[in-house]
Coordinates of C-alpha atoms in Angstrom, one line a residue:
Chain A
M639 CA 0.1 -0.1 0.4
R640 CA 1.7 3.0 -1.0
E641 CA 2.0 6.2 1.9
T642 CA -1.0 8.2 -0.1
D643 CA -3.6 5.8 0.5
S644 CA -3.4 4.8 3.8
P645 CA -5.8 5.5 6.5
D646 CA -3.8 8.6 8.1
A647 CA -2.9 9.5 5.1
L648 CA -7.2 9.4 3.9
A649 CA -7.7 10.8 7.0
L650 CA -5.5 13.8 6.5
D651 CA -6.7 14.5 3.2
A652 CA -10.0 14.4 4.5
L653 CA -9.3 17.1 6.9
A654 CA -6.9 19.7 4.5
A655 CA -10.9 19.3 2.0
R656 CA -12.3 20.9 5.2
T657 CA -9.6 22.7 6.4
F658 CA -9.5 24.0 3.1
A659 CA -13.1 24.4 2.5
C660 CA -13.3 26.5 5.9
V661 CA -10.3 28.5 5.0
H662 CA -12.0 29.6 1.0
A663 CA -15.6 29.3 0.8
L664 CA -15.1 29.1 -2.9
A665 CA -14.3 25.4 -4.5
Y666 CA -15.1 24.4 -8.3
A667 CA -15.5 21.1 -10.0
R668 CA -14.6 21.3 -14.8
L669 CA -17.2 20.0 -16.1
T670 CA -16.6 18.7 -20.3
P671 CA -18.9 20.5 -22.7
D672 CA -21.9 17.7 -22.9
L673 CA -21.8 18.2 -18.7
V674 CA -20.3 15.9 -17.5
I675 CA -18.0 16.7 -14.1
A676 CA -14.4 15.9 -14.8
Q677 CA -12.6 17.3 -12.4
V678 CA -13.8 18.6 -8.3
S679 CA -11.6 20.8 -6.3
P680 CA -10.7 18.9 -2.7
N681 CA -13.2 21.1 -0.6
L682 CA -16.2 21.1 -2.9
P683 CA -17.4 17.6 -1.3
E684 CA -18.0 19.0 1.5
L685 CA -19.5 22.0 0.2
L686 CA -22.1 19.5 -2.0
D687 CA -22.4 17.2 0.9
V688 CA -21.3 14.5 -2.0
E689 CA -17.5 12.5 -2.3
A690 CA -16.1 13.2 -5.3
E691 CA -16.5 10.2 -6.1
A692 CA -19.7 10.5 -6.2
M693 CA -18.7 13.2 -8.5
V694 CA -16.9 12.7 -11.4
G695 CA -17.8 11.3 -13.9
R696 CA -21.2 12.3 -13.8
R697 CA -23.9 14.6 -15.5
L698 CA -23.9 18.4 -13.6
S699 CA -27.6 17.8 -12.5
E700 CA -27.1 14.3 -11.3
V701 CA -24.9 15.7 -8.3
A702 CA -27.0 19.4 -8.5
W703 CA -30.5 19.4 -9.2
E704 CA -30.3 23.2 -9.2
F705 CA -29.4 22.5 -13.3
V706 CA -32.0 20.5 -14.2
G707 CA -33.9 22.4 -16.7
A708 CA -30.6 25.1 -17.5
E709 CA -28.9 22.9 -20.3
A710 CA -30.2 25.1 -22.5
A711 CA -28.7 28.4 -20.9
L712 CA -25.7 26.0 -19.5
A713 CA -25.7 26.1 -23.6
T714 CA -25.1 29.5 -24.7
V715 CA -21.9 30.0 -22.0
M716 CA -20.2 27.0 -23.4
R717 CA -20.6 28.3 -27.4
G718 CA -20.0 32.0 -25.7
E719 CA -23.0 34.0 -26.0
N720 CA -23.2 34.9 -22.1
D721 CA -20.4 34.8 -20.1
I722 CA -21.2 33.4 -17.4
F723 CA -24.3 31.3 -15.7
R724 CA -25.3 32.2 -12.2
L725 CA -27.9 30.6 -10.0
R726 CA -27.5 32.8 -6.4
R727 CA -28.6 31.3 -2.6
I728 CA -29.3 28.5 -3.1
Q729 CA -29.9 26.7 -0.6
R730 CA -29.7 23.5 0.8
E731 CA -30.6 21.0 4.1
R732 CA -27.1 19.2 5.4
P733 CA -27.0 16.0 7.2
D734 CA -27.5 17.6 10.2
G735 CA -30.0 19.0 9.9
T736 CA -28.7 22.7 9.0
L737 CA -28.5 25.6 6.0
R738 CA -26.4 26.2 3.5
Y739 CA -26.7 28.7 1.4
L740 CA -24.5 28.8 -2.0
N741 CA -24.0 30.7 -4.8
F742 CA -22.9 29.1 -8.3
S743 CA -21.4 30.5 -11.6
V744 CA -20.9 28.4 -15.1
M745 CA -18.2 29.8 -17.3
P746 CA -16.1 29.1 -19.7
L747 CA -12.6 27.6 -19.7
Y748 CA -11.0 29.8 -22.4
Q749 CA -7.9 27.9 -24.7
D750 CA -6.7 29.8 -26.9
D751 CA -10.1 31.2 -29.2
A752 CA -11.8 27.3 -28.3
A753 CA -13.6 26.4 -24.5
P754 CA -12.7 22.7 -24.0
G755 CA -14.9 22.7 -21.5
L756 CA -16.7 25.2 -18.1
L757 CA -15.8 26.3 -14.8
L758 CA -18.1 25.7 -12.1
L759 CA -17.2 27.7 -9.2
V760 CA -19.4 27.1 -5.6
E761 CA -19.4 29.7 -3.0
D762 CA -21.1 28.9 0.5
V763 CA -22.2 32.3 1.2
T764 CA -23.8 30.9 4.3
A765 CA -23.2 33.6 6.7
A766 CA -24.1 36.5 4.8
T767 CA -27.2 35.3 3.6
R768 CA -28.8 34.5 6.8
L769 CA -28.0 37.8 8.4
E770 CA -30.3 38.8 4.8
Q771 CA -32.5 36.0 5.4
Q772 CA -33.1 37.7 9.6
V773 CA -33.7 40.8 8.0
M774 CA -35.7 39.5 5.8
Q775 CA -38.0 37.4 8.1
D776 CA -38.3 40.8 10.5
R777 CA -39.7 43.0 7.7
N778 CA -41.9 40.5 6.3
E779 CA -43.4 40.1 9.6
L780 CA -43.6 43.7 10.3
R781 CA -45.2 43.6 7.1
L782 CA -48.0 40.4 7.9
A783 CA -48.4 42.2 11.0
Q784 CA -49.0 46.3 10.1
A785 CA -52.0 43.4 7.1
A786 CA -53.4 42.7 10.3
L787 CA -53.8 46.3 12.2
A788 CA -55.5 47.2 9.3
R789 CA -57.7 44.9 8.7
A790 CA -58.0 45.1 12.8
N791 CA -58.6 48.7 12.4
A792 CA -61.1 48.4 9.5
E793 CA -63.5 46.1 11.4
L794 CA -63.1 48.6 14.1
E795 CA -64.2 51.1 12.3
R796 CA -66.9 49.2 10.6
L797 CA -68.5 47.9 14.3
N798 CA -67.7 51.8 16.3
T799 CA -70.0 52.9 12.7
F800 CA -72.5 51.1 13.7
K801 CA -71.8 51.0 17.3
S802 CA -73.3 55.7 17.1
F803 CA -76.0 54.3 14.1
L804 CA -77.3 51.9 16.4
L805 CA -76.3 54.7 19.7
R806 CA -78.1 56.9 17.7
M807 CA -81.4 55.3 16.8
V808 CA -81.9 53.6 19.9
A809 CA -81.1 57.0 21.7
H810 CA -84.2 58.6 19.6
D811 CA -86.6 55.4 20.2
L812 CA -85.8 56.4 23.9
R813 CA -87.0 59.6 23.4
S814 CA -90.1 60.2 22.9
P815 CA -91.0 57.6 25.0
L816 CA -89.0 59.9 27.9
N817 CA -90.7 63.4 27.0
A818 CA -93.8 61.7 26.9
V819 CA -93.5 60.8 30.4
L820 CA -91.6 64.0 32.1
S821 CA -94.5 65.7 30.6
Y822 CA -97.0 63.3 31.7
T823 CA -95.5 63.7 35.6
E824 CA -95.2 67.6 35.3
L825 CA -99.1 67.5 33.7
S826 CA -99.9 65.5 37.2
L827 CA -97.3 67.3 40.0
E828 CA -100.2 70.3 38.8
Q829 CA -103.3 68.4 39.6
P830 CA -105.3 68.7 42.5
A831 CA -105.4 65.1 43.8
A832 CA -101.5 65.3 44.1
Q833 CA -101.6 69.0 45.1
T834 CA -103.8 67.8 48.3
D835 CA -101.8 64.0 48.6
P836 CA -98.4 64.5 49.6
E837 CA -97.6 61.0 48.9
L838 CA -98.9 60.9 45.4
Q839 CA -97.5 63.8 45.3
R840 CA -93.4 62.3 45.8
Y841 CA -94.5 59.3 43.9
L842 CA -95.0 61.4 41.3
Q843 CA -91.9 64.3 42.0
L844 CA -89.8 60.3 42.3
V845 CA -90.7 59.5 38.6
S846 CA -89.6 62.1 37.0
A847 CA -86.9 63.2 39.0
M848 CA -86.0 59.3 37.4
A849 CA -86.9 60.3 34.0
G850 CA -84.4 63.6 34.3
R851 CA -81.4 60.9 34.7
M852 CA -82.2 58.5 32.1
D853 CA -83.3 61.9 29.9
H854 CA -78.7 63.1 31.2
L855 CA -78.1 59.6 30.4
I856 CA -78.8 60.2 27.2
D857 CA -77.7 62.6 26.5
D858 CA -74.3 61.2 27.9
L859 CA -74.4 58.4 26.0
L860 CA -74.7 60.6 22.9
D861 CA -72.0 63.1 23.8
L862 CA -69.6 60.0 24.1
D863 CA -70.1 59.1 21.3
Q864 CA -69.7 62.5 19.6
L865 CA -66.6 62.9 21.1
E866 CA -65.3 59.6 20.1
S867 CA -66.0 59.8 16.7
G868 CA -64.8 63.0 16.6
R869 CA -68.0 64.9 15.1
L870 CA -68.7 66.9 17.8
K871 CA -67.9 70.6 17.0
L872 CA -67.4 73.7 19.2
Q873 CA -68.3 77.4 18.5
L874 CA -65.1 79.1 20.9
Q875 CA -66.3 82.7 21.8
P876 CA -65.6 84.7 24.5
C877 CA -67.3 83.0 27.7
D878 CA -68.5 84.7 30.6
L879 CA -67.0 82.0 33.3
P880 CA -69.1 83.9 36.4
A881 CA -72.1 83.8 35.3
V882 CA -72.2 80.3 33.9
I883 CA -70.9 78.8 37.0
Q884 CA -73.0 81.2 39.0
A885 CA -75.6 79.5 36.0
V886 CA -74.9 76.2 36.8
A887 CA -75.1 76.9 40.4
D888 CA -78.6 78.3 40.8
E889 CA -80.1 74.9 39.4
F890 CA -78.7 72.9 42.1
A891 CA -80.2 75.4 44.8
V892 CA -83.0 73.6 45.3
L893 CA -81.2 69.9 45.9
L894 CA -78.1 72.4 48.1
R895 CA -81.1 74.1 50.7
L896 CA -82.2 70.0 50.7
R897 CA -79.8 68.2 51.5
Q898 CA -78.3 71.6 53.3
L899 CA -74.9 72.1 51.0
S900 CA -72.9 75.3 52.2
L901 CA -71.4 76.8 48.3
E902 CA -68.4 79.2 48.9
M903 CA -67.4 80.8 46.0
D904 CA -64.9 83.4 45.7
W905 CA -63.3 84.9 42.4
P906 CA -62.0 88.7 41.9
G907 CA -64.8 91.1 40.3
D908 CA -62.6 91.3 37.1
L909 CA -62.1 88.1 36.1
P910 CA -62.0 87.8 32.4
A911 CA -63.7 85.6 29.7
V912 CA -62.8 82.7 28.5
R913 CA -62.7 81.1 25.1
A914 CA -64.8 78.7 24.5
D915 CA -68.1 76.8 23.5
L916 CA -71.2 78.4 25.9
P917 CA -73.4 75.0 26.4
R918 CA -70.4 72.8 26.2
L919 CA -68.7 74.7 29.5
V920 CA -72.2 74.7 31.5
Q921 CA -72.2 70.5 30.5
V922 CA -68.7 70.8 31.7
F923 CA -69.4 72.9 35.0
Y924 CA -72.9 71.1 35.2
N925 CA -71.3 67.9 35.7
L926 CA -68.4 68.9 38.1
F927 CA -71.3 69.9 39.7
S928 CA -73.2 66.8 40.2
N929 CA -70.4 65.3 41.1
A930 CA -69.4 67.8 44.3
V931 CA -73.1 67.3 45.3
K932 CA -73.8 63.5 45.2
Y933 CA -70.2 63.3 46.6
T934 CA -69.9 66.2 49.5
P935 CA -72.5 64.5 53.1
D936 CA -76.1 66.6 53.4
G937 CA -74.2 69.6 55.6
G938 CA -70.7 69.1 54.2
T939 CA -69.5 72.6 51.8
I940 CA -68.6 73.0 48.4
R941 CA -66.1 74.7 47.7
V942 CA -65.3 77.1 44.3
G943 CA -62.7 79.3 43.2
G944 CA -61.1 81.5 40.1
R945 CA -58.1 83.4 39.5
A946 CA -56.4 84.6 36.1
E947 CA -52.7 83.8 35.7
A948 CA -50.7 83.7 33.3
G949 CA -53.3 83.4 29.6
R950 CA -55.5 81.3 31.7
V951 CA -58.3 81.1 34.4
Q952 CA -58.9 78.8 36.3
V953 CA -61.3 77.2 38.5
S954 CA -61.6 74.8 41.7
I955 CA -64.3 73.4 42.7
T956 CA -63.5 71.0 46.0
N957 CA -65.8 69.3 47.8
S958 CA -65.9 67.7 51.3
G959 CA -66.7 64.2 50.8
R960 CA -64.2 62.2 51.9
G961 CA -61.7 62.1 49.3
L962 CA -60.3 59.7 47.0
S963 CA -56.3 57.7 47.5
E964 CA -53.9 58.1 44.7
A965 CA -54.8 54.9 42.8
Q966 CA -58.5 56.0 42.2
L967 CA -57.5 59.4 41.2
A968 CA -55.1 57.8 38.3
N969 CA -58.1 56.5 37.4
L970 CA -60.9 59.1 37.7
F971 CA -60.9 60.9 34.0
R972 CA -61.5 56.6 32.6
L973 CA -64.4 55.8 31.1
Y974 CA -67.1 54.2 33.3
Y975 CA -64.8 54.2 35.6
R976 CA -66.5 54.7 39.5
A977 CA -64.6 54.7 42.8
E978 CA -65.4 53.1 45.6
A979 CA -68.5 54.2 47.2
A980 CA -70.2 54.6 43.9
S981 CA -68.8 50.8 42.5
Q982 CA -70.5 49.8 45.7
G983 CA -74.1 51.4 44.6
K984 CA -74.6 54.0 47.4
I985 CA -74.6 56.9 44.9
A986 CA -75.9 56.9 41.3
G987 CA -74.3 57.3 37.9
T988 CA -72.2 55.8 35.2
G989 CA -68.4 56.4 35.0
L990 CA -69.5 58.7 31.9
G991 CA -69.9 62.2 33.5
L992 CA -65.9 63.2 34.5
Y993 CA -64.9 61.6 31.3
I994 CA -67.2 63.5 28.7
V995 CA -65.4 66.8 31.0
K996 CA -62.0 65.9 30.7
A997 CA -62.7 65.0 27.0
L998 CA -64.6 68.6 26.7
V999 CA -62.1 70.6 28.6
E1000 CA -59.8 69.5 26.1
A1001 CA -61.8 69.6 23.2
Q1002 CA -61.9 73.7 23.8
G1003 CA -57.8 73.5 24.8
G1004 CA -57.9 73.7 28.2
V1005 CA -56.6 71.2 31.4
V1006 CA -58.9 69.5 33.7
A1007 CA -57.0 67.7 37.1
A1008 CA -58.3 65.7 40.4
S1009 CA -56.1 66.1 43.4
S1010 CA -57.6 64.8 46.7
R1011 CA -56.2 63.3 50.2
P1012 CA -58.2 60.9 51.6
G1013 CA -60.2 62.7 53.7
E1014 CA -60.0 65.9 52.6
G1015 CA -62.8 65.7 49.5
V1016 CA -61.1 66.0 45.6
T1017 CA -60.5 69.5 44.1
F1018 CA -60.8 69.4 40.5
T1019 CA -59.2 72.2 38.3
V1020 CA -60.6 73.6 35.1
T1021 CA -57.8 75.4 33.3
L1022 CA -59.0 77.7 30.1
L1023 CA -57.1 80.0 28.3
L1024 CA -58.1 83.2 28.0
S1025 CA -60.5 84.3 24.7
E1026 CA -57.6 87.2 23.9
T1027 CA -55.2 84.7 23.8
Chain B
M912 CA -37.9 2.8 -16.9
K913 CA -38.6 5.6 -18.5
V914 CA -37.6 8.9 -16.3
I915 CA -37.7 12.4 -17.3
Q916 CA -37.4 15.3 -14.9
K917 CA -38.8 18.9 -15.4
K918 CA -38.6 21.8 -13.2
V919 CA -41.4 23.5 -12.2
C920 CA -41.9 26.6 -9.6
L921 CA -43.8 27.5 -6.9
L922 CA -44.4 31.9 -7.6
G923 CA -46.4 34.4 -5.3
D924 CA -45.2 37.5 -2.8
F925 CA -43.4 36.6 0.6
A926 CA -46.1 34.5 3.0
V927 CA -48.8 32.8 0.6
G928 CA -47.9 29.6 2.1
K929 CA -45.4 28.2 -1.0
T930 CA -42.5 26.7 1.0
S931 CA -46.1 25.0 2.9
L932 CA -47.3 23.4 0.0
V933 CA -43.8 22.1 -1.2
R934 CA -43.2 20.8 2.1
R935 CA -46.9 18.8 2.3
F936 CA -46.5 18.2 -1.9
V937 CA -43.0 16.9 -1.0
E938 CA -42.6 15.7 2.2
G939 CA -45.5 15.3 3.6
R940 CA -45.8 17.6 6.4
F941 CA -46.7 20.6 7.1
D942 CA -44.9 23.7 10.6
A943 CA -47.0 26.3 11.1
N944 CA -43.7 28.3 11.7
Y945 CA -43.0 30.9 9.2
L946 CA -40.0 31.1 7.4
S947 CA -38.5 33.5 4.9
T948 CA -38.1 32.1 2.4
I949 CA -34.3 33.4 0.9
G950 CA -33.1 32.3 -2.4
V951 CA -33.9 29.2 -3.2
R952 CA -34.2 25.5 -2.2
V953 CA -35.1 22.8 -4.8
S954 CA -36.4 19.9 -4.0
R955 CA -37.1 16.6 -5.8
K956 CA -40.5 14.6 -6.1
P957 CA -40.4 11.5 -7.9
L958 CA -43.7 10.9 -9.4
E959 CA -45.0 7.2 -10.8
R960 CA -46.5 7.7 -14.2
P961 CA -48.3 5.8 -17.0
Y962 CA -44.8 5.9 -19.1
G963 CA -42.5 5.8 -16.0
R964 CA -41.3 7.9 -13.9
L965 CA -41.6 12.1 -13.7
N966 CA -39.1 13.6 -11.1
L967 CA -41.1 17.0 -10.5
I968 CA -37.5 19.3 -9.4
V969 CA -39.6 22.3 -7.5
W970 CA -38.1 24.9 -6.9
D971 CA -39.3 27.7 -3.8
L972 CA -38.3 31.0 -4.9
A973 CA -37.8 33.6 -2.1
G974 CA -41.2 35.7 -2.2
S975 CA -40.0 39.0 -1.0
E976 CA -39.6 41.0 -4.1
D977 CA -36.1 41.6 -4.0
Y978 CA -35.3 38.1 -4.1
N979 CA -38.0 37.1 -6.1
A980 CA -36.2 38.6 -9.3
D981 CA -33.8 37.3 -10.2
S982 CA -34.7 36.0 -13.3
S983 CA -32.4 32.9 -14.1
Y984 CA -33.7 31.2 -11.6
L985 CA -37.2 31.0 -13.5
L986 CA -34.5 29.5 -16.6
G987 CA -35.7 25.7 -17.0
A988 CA -39.0 25.9 -16.3
A989 CA -41.6 24.0 -18.0
G990 CA -44.2 25.2 -15.2
A991 CA -44.8 27.0 -12.1
L992 CA -47.6 27.1 -9.4
V993 CA -48.3 30.8 -9.0
V994 CA -50.0 31.1 -5.8
C995 CA -52.1 33.9 -3.6
D996 CA -53.1 33.6 0.5
L997 CA -57.4 33.9 -0.4
T998 CA -57.0 35.7 3.3
R999 CA -54.5 38.5 2.3
R1000 CA -56.8 40.0 -1.1
H1001 CA -53.5 41.9 -2.8
T1002 CA -52.2 38.6 -3.3
L1003 CA -55.1 38.0 -5.8
A1004 CA -53.3 41.1 -8.4
T1005 CA -49.9 39.6 -7.9
L1006 CA -50.8 36.7 -9.8
E1007 CA -50.5 38.4 -13.2
R1008 CA -47.6 39.9 -12.2
Y1009 CA -45.5 36.6 -12.0
T1010 CA -47.2 34.7 -15.1
Q1011 CA -45.9 37.1 -16.7
Q1012 CA -42.2 37.2 -15.5
L1013 CA -42.4 33.0 -15.6
R1014 CA -43.0 33.7 -19.3
A1015 CA -41.1 35.9 -20.4
A1016 CA -38.5 33.5 -19.3
N1017 CA -40.3 30.8 -20.7
P1018 CA -42.6 31.2 -23.3
S1019 CA -44.3 27.7 -23.3
A1020 CA -44.2 27.3 -18.7
R1021 CA -47.0 25.9 -18.1
T1022 CA -49.3 27.6 -14.8
V1023 CA -51.8 25.9 -12.1
Y1024 CA -52.8 28.8 -9.8
C1025 CA -53.6 28.3 -6.6
G1026 CA -56.0 29.7 -4.2
N1027 CA -53.8 29.2 0.0
K1028 CA -55.4 28.9 3.2
C1029 CA -58.6 28.0 2.4
D1030 CA -58.9 26.4 5.8
L1031 CA -59.3 29.9 7.3
T1032 CA -62.4 30.4 5.6
A1033 CA -63.4 33.0 8.9
E1034 CA -60.5 34.7 7.7
R1035 CA -60.2 34.8 3.4
E1036 CA -60.5 38.2 1.6
I1037 CA -60.4 36.5 -1.2
A1038 CA -63.7 35.2 -2.8
E1039 CA -63.7 31.7 -5.2
G1040 CA -65.4 33.1 -8.0
D1041 CA -63.0 36.1 -8.4
L1042 CA -60.0 33.6 -8.8
H1043 CA -61.9 31.8 -11.0
T1044 CA -62.1 35.2 -13.4
L1045 CA -59.2 35.8 -12.8
C1046 CA -57.3 32.7 -13.7
T1047 CA -59.6 31.9 -16.2
E1048 CA -60.9 35.0 -18.2
F1049 CA -57.1 37.0 -17.7
L1050 CA -54.8 34.1 -17.0
D1051 CA -56.1 31.4 -18.8
G1052 CA -55.3 28.2 -16.0
P1053 CA -56.6 26.4 -14.4
Y1054 CA -56.8 26.6 -10.1
L1055 CA -57.8 24.4 -7.5
L1056 CA -58.3 26.1 -3.7
T1057 CA -55.4 24.7 -1.3
S1058 CA -54.5 24.1 2.0
A1059 CA -50.9 23.6 3.2
L1060 CA -52.1 23.0 6.9
T1061 CA -55.3 20.6 5.6
G1062 CA -52.8 19.3 2.3
E1063 CA -57.0 19.2 0.7
G1064 CA -55.7 20.1 -3.1
V1065 CA -52.6 20.5 -2.5
D1066 CA -51.5 17.3 -4.4
D1067 CA -54.4 17.5 -7.4
A1068 CA -52.3 21.5 -7.6
F1069 CA -49.1 19.9 -8.5
L1070 CA -50.6 16.5 -10.8
R1071 CA -53.2 19.0 -12.6
L1072 CA -49.4 21.0 -13.6
A1073 CA -47.4 17.7 -14.1
E1074 CA -51.1 16.6 -16.3
L1075 CA -50.1 19.7 -18.3
I1076 CA -46.8 19.6 -18.9
E1077 CA -46.4 16.4 -20.1
A1078 CA -49.6 17.5 -22.9
E1079 CA -46.9 20.1 -23.9

């Protein structure tokens, strides 16, 4: 046995081939004009995962399926009509299951002016292609996520439109009988029977109050829909804030008296006008007054103060209720949020009022905030722009 | 025994399920994980035919536009499955572009169109009628609804393509 055929020498040959393959990512094969593999570089078997003996003497397309159908294109290279034939980023699964990416190039082997064969170059581009694959994977996943998001948005939009339609329809259908209930209750209260029977009068007043609350709830729901759909239209104009607050306070006068609540109002006589939509400004303070009345215990005090500074007017409404924790304050303006006492059914409400207050104040360029300490009531502060700013 | 080898390509936008169709057809399995194909992966599927054996050399091409424009991939293709994703409307319109690319490289190449992911009925954005109209009236090729997940229509699509190529 020759030294070169010994097991040690063969093992060294294989090691040399593997090392060469690691150092040189490029391997080659010489092809005859009829595309039979005539010779291979030592590292080609490593790159193609095919033994050299299984390559030499066989047609290229039998060793590499990638060249099935490429015969015509390779013939143009052989004839010199094309300089090169390339197949890039060919993915191959290795025996161990990992993926390898190869670039194939076939070019003429020139001798004098004739081309007695072709040269196949095989380049391992796995490392670079893996990086590209990751970039492409991320991009494609992002595009799929964007498309899914767009579909979800479109569906939400459709559902929201349907909700608005349904809400307006229900509001309209509820309003008609509700108006009848309110009107006939008022008429009944004026009847002699109600005037002379205190119990009947109390029942009718209760019906009227409940119907009024339902009417207010319908208003809130319609406002909410307008705010969320962006259909709210405002007519900003100079508004006399003390007059607005006084008018709202007057609406609560009976209730304040019944519950023995004190109202203390304090603002400078020259408080400037603010830039706001008058009906919506009234609604904001109506909701805040309503809130203050609800959460102030009988015999308590509601304080309203105002001051102008730095192009803004700030109004505060403070109740003398039990106050709120930090966590409750953080959620106070969230839609449908009800603080503990309220959510336990002790105080009537829907969780819409303060959400609407915040949305309306912000729509008018203002800010609303709440501060509190447990046991010391809650202060709501509304800041609005001066009309001349 | 007579053995014929024919190159066929899978064409279509990214994530329409080309790799999954090939995997279902060649390996008989499905992997729900999405892995973008880069470049091309070539598989072989022998089909027993009355005259002997037809080896389909299946080229699974990348669907991302940066990588699928390499026309050398299409050279020598006898046909292609052109795939759209029934859950993504815009992939229907891409069928024509991929068909043109294929025909530019191989004017006589045959095509079969696949409306893939037909199992996702709740998410479907492409009606079968639209696919039918496009394929029969404009692209002049048969179409099938396929699902690499369930296997529905997959073998039929490749066999239909093989028959068209053999008829050629």
